[in-house]
Amino acid sequence: MKICYYIFLFLILFFSKSQADQNNIPYLENLNSKVFLDGEWKYRYGDDKKYASPDYKDLDWETVRFPIFSFKVKKGGFYWFRKNFVVSKELKEEKIILMMGKLPDAVEVYLNGSIIGASGTMPPYNVFSGLHIPRSYLLPEGLINYDGINVISIRVYIIRDSITFLRMYFTSYVDSILKNSFNLFFAIIFNIISTALAIFVGLYYFLIYLRDKKNIYNLYISIGMFFISIYFSVVYIEYLPIDFILVNKVQFSSIYAGLLFFIYYFQDFYKINRNFKIKVLFSLPIILCIYLLLSSKDRTTLEFWNDGVFYLVLLAPMLFYILVISIISILRKNKYAIYLLVGICVMFITSIKDIYHVISGNFPEFWSAGWGMTAFILSIFFASAQWSVDNFKEAVEKNEKFKEQTATLKKVFNDIIEIGEIISESGKNLEKTIGEAIQSFNVLVESNERIVNHIEQQMQTFQKNSETIESILASFDKVFLEASNQSGFVDKSSKSVLEIVNSISTVYKTTEETKEIELRIKKLELKDVKEIPFKEGKKRKLIQEIYPEKSFIEQIGRLVNLD
């Protein structure tokens, strides 16, 4: 009996599998390998929840082969896609995961009429898409029809003229964890890291700019990082209470604005093409690009300008220009450009890869530009770190030189202080010497005045003596004339003789005093009478004119006798 049972079960499974293969229905008999949902799917335009029911007849629906890339639709709105598959009873105890990858716009996923997952939001709510986030959903065991037909229904709200579905497949729970971890890291975490780094670097360089406004390139990189953070944040944001098309306009515009300020940064940092006219030349097409993106009326027009025109005409050339000036800077022996070139090359390669996918419509599992931007930001950090280290070393060297110069100046200053003290002491001694000299001079002046006064007195006395001698001589004449006639005057004459003798004695004394005066004058080193400080200058001048060759003493005598 058991043998008949196993044979019967085998025949059921065989014919079920054969029927599934004939109808292009995927069959899950084990989870050792992936079971893809490729092939024909049914689809139609419109919206009705009954389309999710496994009993709904979709015979009149159109077909499309999955995976689909940039599948053109006639108009936006709701679309339904359906696919049948079979699950073996042997998987009843297994957790089956549906890996769907990135889903377009707003999506709801149904299994046998029951919703098992969603991505984004759709009417009647605000439409928003999480199209950059890979999705995977668990098939609830209670909803699975084992060994029977199961229906996967996808309800899509399309806001553009085309949609893309990547390859979908069933896999085990363990495999899904690995795959989801991989997708989470490369599709989400890297973009989160890029956003966080961009914000941090932007604030860091903005603060540096506020401290030193001479280096304007710090402001450029700060603004560029701000725009880049906006671009990458939209990648992993699942909902915002604003129109999704407006979010995309801002996102697409921010990448061009960010790259423009990156160009400004590299031009100023490398000191290449820093001319204002060149900056204007780069700015004008970017301004036009942003204007056209922001003025787009719908998602189709927005994607036409961004994906079909500006990615190829502006974005790729801007990245190439940054790469070229970095190479030129290296050739000019700018050592910091080497660090930046590494990040620029990674950003260039990953961005060109994403640009290719956008232009071709072959969307990858995850965008790689986030990796490139992370590498680029890190390269800026390494370059800045190297620049800071070099500046620190230079500052240390300058500080050491400054210390040496300070020590030298301090020594010189101390020497100056010592010299100043010596000069001050010398000044005090000099002041003391000058004071003593002034006192000596004053004493000399007083002595000179006394000598002059004494000379004047002696000269007056000498003059009187001269007058007396002249009177005596006159008396002698009278005596000799009258001696013979006037004998009576003998006594008087005797007296006169006595007076003469006395006068002669007086003259002799005066002569001795005059010699003494002459000796004093010689001690004063006065060689001529004009050096005597007489108050009677006219007399002195007159004596010199009358007796130019007379001796000093004779001049004095003449001076005494002169009226």
Coordinates of C-alpha atoms in Angstrom, one line a residue:
M1 CA 0.0 0.0 0.0
K2 CA 2.8 2.4 0.9
I3 CA 4.4 1.7 -2.5
C4 CA 1.2 2.6 -4.3
Y5 CA 0.9 5.8 -2.3
Y6 CA 4.4 7.0 -3.2
I7 CA 3.8 6.1 -6.8
F8 CA 0.6 8.1 -6.8
L9 CA 2.2 11.1 -5.1
F10 CA 5.1 11.0 -7.6
L11 CA 2.7 11.0 -10.5
I12 CA 0.7 14.0 -9.1
L13 CA 3.9 16.0 -8.6
F14 CA 5.2 15.0 -12.0
F15 CA 2.1 16.0 -13.8
S16 CA 1.8 19.2 -11.8
K17 CA 5.3 20.2 -12.6
S18 CA 4.7 19.3 -16.3
Q19 CA 1.6 21.4 -16.4
A20 CA 3.5 24.3 -14.7
D21 CA 6.3 24.0 -17.3
Q22 CA 3.8 23.9 -20.1
N23 CA 2.1 27.2 -18.9
N24 CA 5.5 28.9 -18.1
I25 CA 4.7 28.6 -14.4
P26 CA 7.7 28.6 -12.0
Y27 CA 7.8 25.6 -9.7
L28 CA 9.3 25.6 -6.3
E29 CA 10.4 22.2 -5.2
N30 CA 13.5 23.1 -3.2
L31 CA 15.3 26.3 -2.1
N32 CA 18.8 25.1 -2.9
S33 CA 18.8 27.4 -5.8
K34 CA 17.0 30.5 -6.9
V35 CA 13.7 30.1 -8.7
F36 CA 13.3 33.1 -11.0
L37 CA 10.0 34.7 -12.0
D38 CA 11.1 35.4 -15.5
G39 CA 9.0 34.9 -18.6
E40 CA 5.5 36.1 -19.4
W41 CA 3.5 38.2 -17.0
K42 CA -0.1 39.4 -17.4
Y43 CA -0.7 43.1 -17.1
R44 CA -3.4 45.7 -17.6
Y45 CA -4.2 49.4 -17.0
G46 CA -6.7 50.3 -14.4
D47 CA -7.3 49.6 -10.7
D48 CA -9.5 47.1 -9.0
K49 CA -8.7 45.1 -5.9
K50 CA -10.3 42.0 -7.4
Y51 CA -7.3 41.9 -9.7
A52 CA -5.4 40.4 -6.8
S53 CA -7.7 37.4 -6.3
P54 CA -6.4 34.1 -7.5
D55 CA -9.8 33.3 -8.9
Y56 CA -9.9 36.3 -11.2
K57 CA -9.7 35.5 -14.9
D58 CA -7.0 37.5 -16.6
L59 CA -7.3 35.9 -20.0
D60 CA -7.9 39.2 -21.8
W61 CA -4.9 40.9 -20.2
E62 CA -1.8 41.8 -22.2
T63 CA 1.5 40.0 -21.7
V64 CA 5.0 41.3 -21.1
R65 CA 8.2 39.4 -20.5
F66 CA 10.1 39.9 -17.2
P67 CA 12.5 41.4 -16.4
I68 CA 11.5 44.6 -18.1
F69 CA 13.7 47.7 -18.6
S70 CA 12.1 51.1 -19.3
F71 CA 8.8 49.4 -20.3
K72 CA 6.8 52.1 -22.1
V73 CA 3.3 52.8 -20.9
K74 CA 0.6 54.8 -22.7
K75 CA -0.2 56.9 -19.7
G76 CA 0.4 57.2 -15.9
G77 CA -1.8 55.8 -13.2
F78 CA -2.6 52.3 -11.8
Y79 CA -1.3 49.2 -13.5
W80 CA -1.6 45.5 -12.4
F81 CA 0.8 42.7 -13.1
R82 CA 0.1 39.0 -12.4
K83 CA 2.2 35.8 -12.3
N84 CA 1.3 32.2 -11.4
F85 CA 3.6 29.8 -9.6
V86 CA 3.5 26.5 -7.8
V87 CA 5.1 25.6 -4.4
S88 CA 5.8 22.0 -3.5
K89 CA 4.5 20.5 -0.2
E90 CA 8.0 19.7 0.6
L91 CA 8.6 23.4 1.3
K92 CA 5.8 23.6 3.8
E93 CA 8.1 24.0 6.8
E94 CA 10.4 26.4 4.9
K95 CA 10.4 30.2 4.9
I96 CA 10.1 31.3 1.3
I97 CA 11.3 34.8 0.5
L98 CA 10.4 36.7 -2.7
M99 CA 13.3 38.9 -3.7
M100 CA 12.0 41.8 -5.9
G101 CA 14.9 44.2 -5.9
K102 CA 14.1 47.8 -6.7
L103 CA 10.4 48.6 -7.4
P104 CA 9.3 51.5 -9.5
D105 CA 7.3 54.3 -8.1
A106 CA 4.6 53.2 -5.7
V107 CA 4.0 49.4 -5.4
E108 CA 1.8 46.9 -3.5
V109 CA 2.5 43.2 -3.6
Y110 CA -0.2 40.6 -3.1
L111 CA -0.1 36.8 -2.7
N112 CA -3.3 35.0 -3.5
G113 CA -5.3 38.2 -2.9
S114 CA -3.6 39.3 0.4
I115 CA -1.1 42.1 0.6
I116 CA 2.3 41.0 1.7
G117 CA 4.4 44.2 1.1
A118 CA 4.5 47.7 -0.2
S119 CA 7.0 50.3 -1.4
G120 CA 6.1 54.0 -1.4
T121 CA 2.7 55.5 -1.1
M122 CA -0.1 55.9 -3.7
P123 CA -3.4 57.7 -4.0
P124 CA -5.5 58.6 -2.1
Y125 CA -2.4 59.5 -0.1
N126 CA 0.5 61.7 -1.2
V127 CA 2.4 59.8 -3.9
F128 CA 6.0 59.0 -2.9
S129 CA 8.4 56.4 -4.2
G130 CA 11.1 54.4 -2.6
L131 CA 12.4 53.2 -5.9
H132 CA 16.1 53.1 -4.9
I133 CA 15.5 50.6 -2.0
P134 CA 15.7 46.9 -2.8
R135 CA 12.6 45.0 -1.5
S136 CA 12.0 41.4 -0.3
Y137 CA 8.9 39.9 1.2
L138 CA 8.2 36.7 3.2
L139 CA 5.5 34.5 1.8
P140 CA 3.2 33.7 4.8
E141 CA 2.7 30.0 5.1
G142 CA -1.0 30.4 5.6
L143 CA -1.4 32.1 2.3
I144 CA 0.5 29.6 0.2
N145 CA -1.4 27.0 -1.8
Y146 CA 1.0 24.1 -1.8
D147 CA 1.0 21.9 -4.9
G148 CA -1.5 24.3 -6.4
I149 CA -1.6 27.5 -8.3
N150 CA -0.5 30.6 -6.5
V151 CA -0.8 34.1 -7.8
I152 CA 1.7 37.0 -7.3
S153 CA -0.1 40.3 -8.1
I154 CA 1.7 43.7 -8.3
R155 CA -0.3 46.9 -8.1
V156 CA 1.8 49.8 -9.4
Y157 CA 1.0 53.5 -9.5
I158 CA 3.1 54.9 -12.3
I159 CA 4.1 58.6 -12.5
R160 CA 6.2 58.4 -15.6
D161 CA 6.0 57.0 -19.1
S162 CA 8.0 53.9 -18.4
I163 CA 8.7 51.4 -15.6
T164 CA 11.5 48.9 -14.8
F165 CA 11.3 45.6 -13.0
L166 CA 14.5 43.7 -12.3
R167 CA 14.8 40.0 -12.0
M168 CA 12.6 38.6 -9.2
Y169 CA 13.1 35.2 -7.6
F170 CA 12.2 33.0 -4.7
T171 CA 15.0 32.0 -2.3
S172 CA 15.5 30.7 1.2
Y173 CA 15.4 32.8 4.3
V174 CA 19.1 32.4 5.0
D175 CA 20.0 33.4 1.5
S176 CA 17.7 36.4 1.7
I177 CA 19.4 37.6 4.8
L178 CA 22.8 37.6 3.1
K179 CA 21.3 39.2 0.0
N180 CA 19.4 41.8 2.0
S181 CA 22.5 42.6 4.1
F182 CA 24.4 43.1 0.9
N183 CA 21.8 45.3 -0.6
L184 CA 21.3 47.2 2.6
F185 CA 24.9 47.9 2.9
F186 CA 25.7 48.9 -0.7
A187 CA 22.3 50.5 -1.6
I188 CA 21.4 52.2 1.6
I189 CA 24.2 52.3 4.2
F190 CA 26.8 53.7 1.7
N191 CA 24.4 56.5 0.7
I192 CA 23.7 57.2 4.4
I193 CA 27.4 57.3 5.1
S194 CA 27.9 59.6 2.1
T195 CA 25.2 61.9 3.3
A196 CA 26.5 62.0 6.9
L197 CA 30.1 62.6 5.7
A198 CA 28.9 65.3 3.3
I199 CA 27.1 67.1 6.0
F200 CA 30.0 66.8 8.4
V201 CA 32.6 67.9 5.9
G202 CA 30.4 70.8 4.8
L203 CA 30.0 72.1 8.3
Y204 CA 33.7 71.5 9.0
Y205 CA 34.9 73.5 6.0
F206 CA 32.3 76.2 6.6
L207 CA 33.7 76.7 10.2
I208 CA 37.2 76.8 8.7
Y209 CA 36.0 79.4 6.2
L210 CA 34.5 81.5 9.0
R211 CA 37.9 81.5 10.8
D212 CA 39.9 82.3 7.7
K213 CA 37.9 83.9 4.9
K214 CA 41.0 84.3 2.7
N215 CA 40.7 80.7 1.5
I216 CA 37.4 81.0 -0.4
Y217 CA 37.7 77.4 -1.6
N218 CA 36.7 76.2 1.8
L219 CA 33.3 77.9 1.3
Y220 CA 33.0 76.2 -2.1
I221 CA 33.6 72.7 -0.8
S222 CA 31.1 73.5 2.1
I223 CA 28.3 74.5 -0.3
G224 CA 29.1 71.6 -2.7
M225 CA 28.8 69.1 0.2
F226 CA 25.5 70.6 1.2
F227 CA 24.0 69.9 -2.2
I228 CA 25.5 66.5 -2.4
S229 CA 24.0 65.6 1.0
I230 CA 20.6 66.5 -0.5
Y231 CA 21.1 64.3 -3.5
F232 CA 22.1 61.2 -1.6
S233 CA 19.5 61.6 1.2
V234 CA 16.7 61.2 -1.3
V235 CA 18.0 57.7 -2.3
Y236 CA 17.0 56.1 1.0
I237 CA 14.2 58.4 2.2
E238 CA 10.9 56.4 1.9
Y239 CA 8.4 59.2 2.5
L240 CA 8.1 62.9 2.7
P241 CA 4.9 64.9 3.0
I242 CA 5.6 66.8 -0.2
D243 CA 5.2 66.0 -3.9
F244 CA 7.6 63.3 -5.1
I245 CA 8.3 65.0 -8.4
L246 CA 9.3 68.2 -6.6
V247 CA 11.7 66.0 -4.5
N248 CA 13.2 64.6 -7.7
K249 CA 13.6 68.1 -9.1
V250 CA 15.5 69.2 -6.1
Q251 CA 17.5 66.0 -6.0
F252 CA 18.6 66.2 -9.7
S253 CA 19.4 69.9 -9.5
S254 CA 21.5 69.4 -6.4
I255 CA 24.0 67.1 -8.1
Y256 CA 24.7 69.7 -10.8
A257 CA 25.0 72.5 -8.3
G258 CA 27.2 70.4 -6.1
L259 CA 29.6 69.5 -8.9
L260 CA 29.7 73.1 -10.0
F261 CA 31.0 74.1 -6.5
F262 CA 33.4 71.2 -6.5
I263 CA 34.8 72.6 -9.8
Y264 CA 35.2 76.0 -8.1
Y265 CA 36.9 74.3 -5.2
F266 CA 39.4 72.4 -7.3
Q267 CA 40.1 75.5 -9.4
D268 CA 41.0 77.6 -6.4
F269 CA 42.7 74.7 -4.4
Y270 CA 44.9 73.7 -7.4
K271 CA 45.2 77.4 -8.6
I272 CA 44.1 76.4 -12.1
N273 CA 41.6 78.4 -14.2
R274 CA 40.7 80.7 -11.3
N275 CA 39.6 83.5 -13.6
F276 CA 36.2 84.9 -12.9
K277 CA 35.2 84.6 -16.5
I278 CA 35.9 80.9 -16.5
K279 CA 33.7 80.5 -13.4
V280 CA 30.9 82.3 -15.2
L281 CA 31.4 80.1 -18.3
F282 CA 30.9 77.0 -16.1
S283 CA 28.0 78.6 -14.2
L284 CA 25.7 79.6 -17.1
P285 CA 24.9 76.0 -18.4
I286 CA 24.4 74.8 -14.9
I287 CA 22.0 77.6 -14.2
L288 CA 20.1 76.8 -17.4
C289 CA 20.1 73.1 -16.5
I290 CA 18.7 73.7 -13.0
Y291 CA 16.0 76.1 -14.5
L292 CA 14.9 73.4 -17.0
L293 CA 14.8 70.7 -14.3
L294 CA 12.8 72.8 -11.8
S295 CA 10.4 74.0 -14.5
S296 CA 9.6 70.4 -15.7
K297 CA 5.8 69.8 -15.5
D298 CA 5.9 66.1 -15.1
R299 CA 8.2 63.1 -14.3
T300 CA 8.6 62.2 -18.0
T301 CA 9.9 65.7 -18.9
L302 CA 12.1 65.7 -15.8
E303 CA 13.6 62.4 -16.7
F304 CA 14.1 63.5 -20.3
W305 CA 16.2 66.5 -19.4
N306 CA 18.1 64.7 -16.6
D307 CA 18.6 61.2 -17.9
G308 CA 18.5 61.9 -21.6
V309 CA 20.4 65.2 -21.9
F310 CA 22.2 66.6 -18.9
Y311 CA 23.8 63.3 -17.6
L312 CA 25.6 63.0 -20.9
V313 CA 26.1 66.7 -21.8
L314 CA 26.9 68.2 -18.4
L315 CA 27.5 65.6 -15.7
A316 CA 30.0 63.4 -17.5
P317 CA 32.1 66.4 -18.8
M318 CA 32.1 68.0 -15.4
L319 CA 33.5 64.9 -13.8
F320 CA 36.1 64.6 -16.6
Y321 CA 37.1 68.2 -16.1
I322 CA 37.7 67.6 -12.4
L323 CA 39.8 64.5 -13.3
V324 CA 41.9 66.4 -15.9
I325 CA 42.8 69.4 -13.6
S326 CA 43.7 67.0 -10.9
I327 CA 46.1 65.3 -13.2
I328 CA 47.5 68.7 -14.3
S329 CA 48.0 69.6 -10.7
I330 CA 49.9 66.4 -10.0
L331 CA 52.2 67.2 -13.0
R332 CA 52.7 70.6 -11.3
K333 CA 54.0 68.7 -8.3
N334 CA 51.0 69.4 -6.0
K335 CA 51.4 66.5 -3.6
Y336 CA 47.9 66.9 -2.2
A337 CA 46.4 66.3 -5.6
I338 CA 47.5 62.7 -5.4
Y339 CA 45.2 62.0 -2.5
L340 CA 42.3 63.8 -4.2
L341 CA 42.9 62.0 -7.5
V342 CA 42.3 58.6 -5.9
G343 CA 38.9 59.7 -4.6
I344 CA 38.1 61.5 -7.9
C345 CA 39.0 58.4 -9.9
V346 CA 36.7 56.2 -7.8
M347 CA 33.9 58.8 -8.0
F348 CA 34.5 59.2 -11.8
I349 CA 34.3 55.5 -12.5
T350 CA 31.3 54.8 -10.3
S351 CA 29.4 57.9 -11.6
I352 CA 30.1 57.0 -15.2
K353 CA 28.8 53.4 -14.5
D354 CA 25.6 54.9 -13.1
I355 CA 25.3 57.4 -16.0
Y356 CA 25.6 54.5 -18.4
H357 CA 22.8 52.6 -16.6
V358 CA 20.5 55.6 -16.6
I359 CA 21.1 56.4 -20.3
S360 CA 20.6 52.8 -21.4
G361 CA 17.6 52.2 -19.1
N362 CA 19.3 49.1 -17.6
F363 CA 18.9 49.9 -13.9
P364 CA 21.4 48.1 -11.6
E365 CA 20.5 46.5 -8.3
F366 CA 22.0 49.5 -6.6
W367 CA 23.7 52.7 -7.5
S368 CA 27.4 52.8 -7.1
A369 CA 27.9 56.6 -7.0
G370 CA 27.5 56.5 -3.2
W371 CA 30.7 54.5 -3.0
G372 CA 32.5 56.9 -5.2
M373 CA 31.3 59.9 -3.2
T374 CA 32.4 58.3 0.0
A375 CA 35.8 57.6 -1.5
F376 CA 35.9 61.2 -2.7
I377 CA 35.0 62.7 0.7
L378 CA 37.6 60.5 2.4
S379 CA 40.2 61.6 -0.1
I380 CA 39.4 65.2 0.8
F381 CA 39.9 64.2 4.4
F382 CA 43.2 62.6 3.7
A383 CA 44.4 65.5 1.6
S384 CA 43.3 67.9 4.4
A385 CA 44.9 65.8 7.0
Q386 CA 48.2 65.7 5.1
W387 CA 47.9 69.5 4.5
S388 CA 47.3 70.0 8.3
V389 CA 50.2 67.8 9.2
D390 CA 52.5 69.7 6.9
N391 CA 51.2 73.0 8.3
F392 CA 51.7 71.6 11.8
K393 CA 55.3 70.7 11.0
E394 CA 55.9 74.0 9.4
A395 CA 54.3 75.7 12.5
V396 CA 56.5 73.7 14.8
E397 CA 59.6 74.6 12.8
K398 CA 58.6 78.2 12.8
N399 CA 57.9 78.0 16.5
E400 CA 61.3 76.6 17.2
K401 CA 62.9 79.4 15.1
F402 CA 60.7 81.8 16.9
K403 CA 61.9 80.4 20.3
E404 CA 65.5 80.7 19.1
Q405 CA 64.9 84.3 17.9
T406 CA 63.0 85.1 21.1
A407 CA 66.0 83.7 23.2
T408 CA 68.4 85.8 21.1
L409 CA 66.2 88.9 21.4
K410 CA 65.9 88.2 25.1
K411 CA 69.7 88.0 25.4
V412 CA 70.1 91.2 23.3
F413 CA 67.4 92.9 25.4
N414 CA 69.3 91.9 28.6
D415 CA 72.5 93.2 27.1
I416 CA 70.7 96.4 26.2
I417 CA 69.5 96.6 29.8
E418 CA 73.0 96.1 31.1
I419 CA 74.4 98.7 28.7
G420 CA 71.6 101.0 29.7
E421 CA 72.5 100.5 33.3
I422 CA 76.1 101.2 32.5
I423 CA 75.1 104.3 30.5
S424 CA 72.8 105.3 33.3
E425 CA 75.6 105.0 35.8
S426 CA 78.0 106.8 33.4
G427 CA 75.4 109.4 33.0
K428 CA 75.1 109.9 36.7
N429 CA 78.9 110.1 36.9
L430 CA 78.9 112.5 34.0
E431 CA 76.2 114.5 35.6
K432 CA 78.2 114.6 38.8
T433 CA 81.4 115.6 36.9
I434 CA 79.5 118.2 35.0
G435 CA 78.1 119.5 38.2
E436 CA 81.6 119.6 39.7
A437 CA 82.9 121.3 36.5
I438 CA 80.1 123.9 36.7
Q439 CA 81.0 124.5 40.3
S440 CA 84.7 124.8 39.5
F441 CA 83.8 127.1 36.6
N442 CA 81.6 129.2 38.8
V443 CA 84.6 129.4 41.3
L444 CA 86.9 130.3 38.4
V445 CA 84.5 133.0 37.2
E446 CA 84.2 134.4 40.7
S447 CA 88.0 134.3 41.1
N448 CA 88.4 136.0 37.7
E449 CA 85.9 138.6 38.7
R450 CA 87.8 139.2 41.9
I451 CA 91.1 139.4 40.0
V452 CA 89.6 141.8 37.5
N453 CA 88.3 143.9 40.3
H454 CA 91.6 143.9 42.0
I455 CA 93.4 144.8 38.7
E456 CA 91.0 147.6 38.2
Q457 CA 91.7 148.8 41.8
Q458 CA 95.5 148.5 41.2
M459 CA 95.2 150.3 37.9
Q460 CA 93.3 153.1 39.6
T461 CA 96.0 153.1 42.3
F462 CA 98.7 153.1 39.6
Q463 CA 97.0 156.0 37.9
K464 CA 96.9 157.9 41.1
N465 CA 100.6 157.1 41.7
S466 CA 101.4 158.2 38.1
E467 CA 99.6 161.5 38.8
T468 CA 101.5 161.8 42.1
I469 CA 104.9 161.1 40.3
E470 CA 104.0 163.7 37.7
S471 CA 103.2 166.2 40.5
I472 CA 106.5 165.3 42.2
L473 CA 108.4 165.8 39.0
A474 CA 106.7 169.1 38.5
S475 CA 107.5 170.0 42.1
F476 CA 111.2 169.1 41.5
D477 CA 111.2 171.5 38.5
K478 CA 109.7 174.2 40.6
V479 CA 112.2 173.4 43.4
F480 CA 115.2 173.6 41.2
L481 CA 113.9 176.7 39.6
E482 CA 113.1 178.4 42.8
A483 CA 115.9 176.9 45.0
S484 CA 118.2 179.7 44.2
N485 CA 115.7 182.4 44.9
Q486 CA 113.7 180.9 47.7
S487 CA 115.9 179.4 50.3
G488 CA 113.0 179.7 52.6
F489 CA 111.5 176.9 51.0
V490 CA 114.2 174.5 52.1
D491 CA 112.2 173.1 54.8
K492 CA 109.3 172.7 52.5
S493 CA 111.6 171.0 50.1
S494 CA 112.8 168.7 52.7
K495 CA 109.2 167.8 53.4
S496 CA 108.7 167.4 49.7
V497 CA 111.7 165.2 49.5
L498 CA 110.2 163.1 52.3
E499 CA 107.0 163.0 50.4
I500 CA 108.9 162.0 47.2
V501 CA 110.6 159.3 49.1
N502 CA 107.3 158.1 50.4
S503 CA 105.8 158.3 46.9
I504 CA 108.7 156.4 45.5
S505 CA 108.2 153.8 48.2
T506 CA 104.5 153.7 47.2
V507 CA 105.4 153.4 43.6
Y508 CA 107.8 150.6 44.5
K509 CA 105.0 148.8 46.3
T510 CA 102.6 149.4 43.4
T511 CA 105.2 148.0 41.1
E512 CA 105.5 144.9 43.3
E513 CA 101.8 144.5 43.3
T514 CA 101.7 144.9 39.5
K515 CA 104.3 142.1 39.2
E516 CA 102.2 140.0 41.5
I517 CA 99.1 140.7 39.2
E518 CA 101.2 139.8 36.2
L519 CA 102.1 136.5 37.7
R520 CA 98.4 135.8 38.5
I521 CA 97.4 136.7 34.9
K522 CA 100.0 134.4 33.6
K523 CA 98.6 131.6 35.8
L524 CA 95.3 132.3 34.2
E525 CA 97.1 131.9 30.8
L526 CA 95.9 135.4 29.6
K527 CA 98.3 136.3 26.7
D528 CA 96.8 139.6 25.8
V529 CA 95.0 142.4 27.4
K530 CA 91.8 141.8 25.4
E531 CA 91.4 138.6 27.3
I532 CA 91.0 140.6 30.5
P533 CA 87.3 141.0 31.1
F534 CA 87.4 144.8 31.5
K535 CA 84.1 146.5 31.6
E536 CA 85.7 149.5 29.9
G537 CA 86.0 148.0 26.5
K538 CA 86.6 151.3 24.7
K539 CA 89.7 152.0 26.7
R540 CA 91.1 148.6 26.0
K541 CA 90.5 149.0 22.3
L542 CA 92.0 152.4 22.3
I543 CA 95.2 151.3 24.1
Q544 CA 95.7 148.5 21.6
E545 CA 95.3 150.9 18.7
I546 CA 97.8 153.4 20.2
Y547 CA 100.3 150.9 21.7
P548 CA 100.0 147.8 19.6
E549 CA 103.5 146.7 20.3
K550 CA 103.7 147.6 23.9
S551 CA 104.1 145.0 26.6
F552 CA 101.2 143.9 28.6
I553 CA 102.2 145.8 31.7
E554 CA 102.8 149.0 29.8
Q555 CA 99.3 148.6 28.2
I556 CA 97.9 148.3 31.7
G557 CA 99.8 151.4 32.7
R558 CA 98.5 153.3 29.7
L559 CA 95.0 152.1 30.5
V560 CA 95.3 153.4 34.0
N561 CA 96.5 156.9 32.8
L562 CA 94.0 157.1 30.0
D563 CA 90.9 159.2 30.6

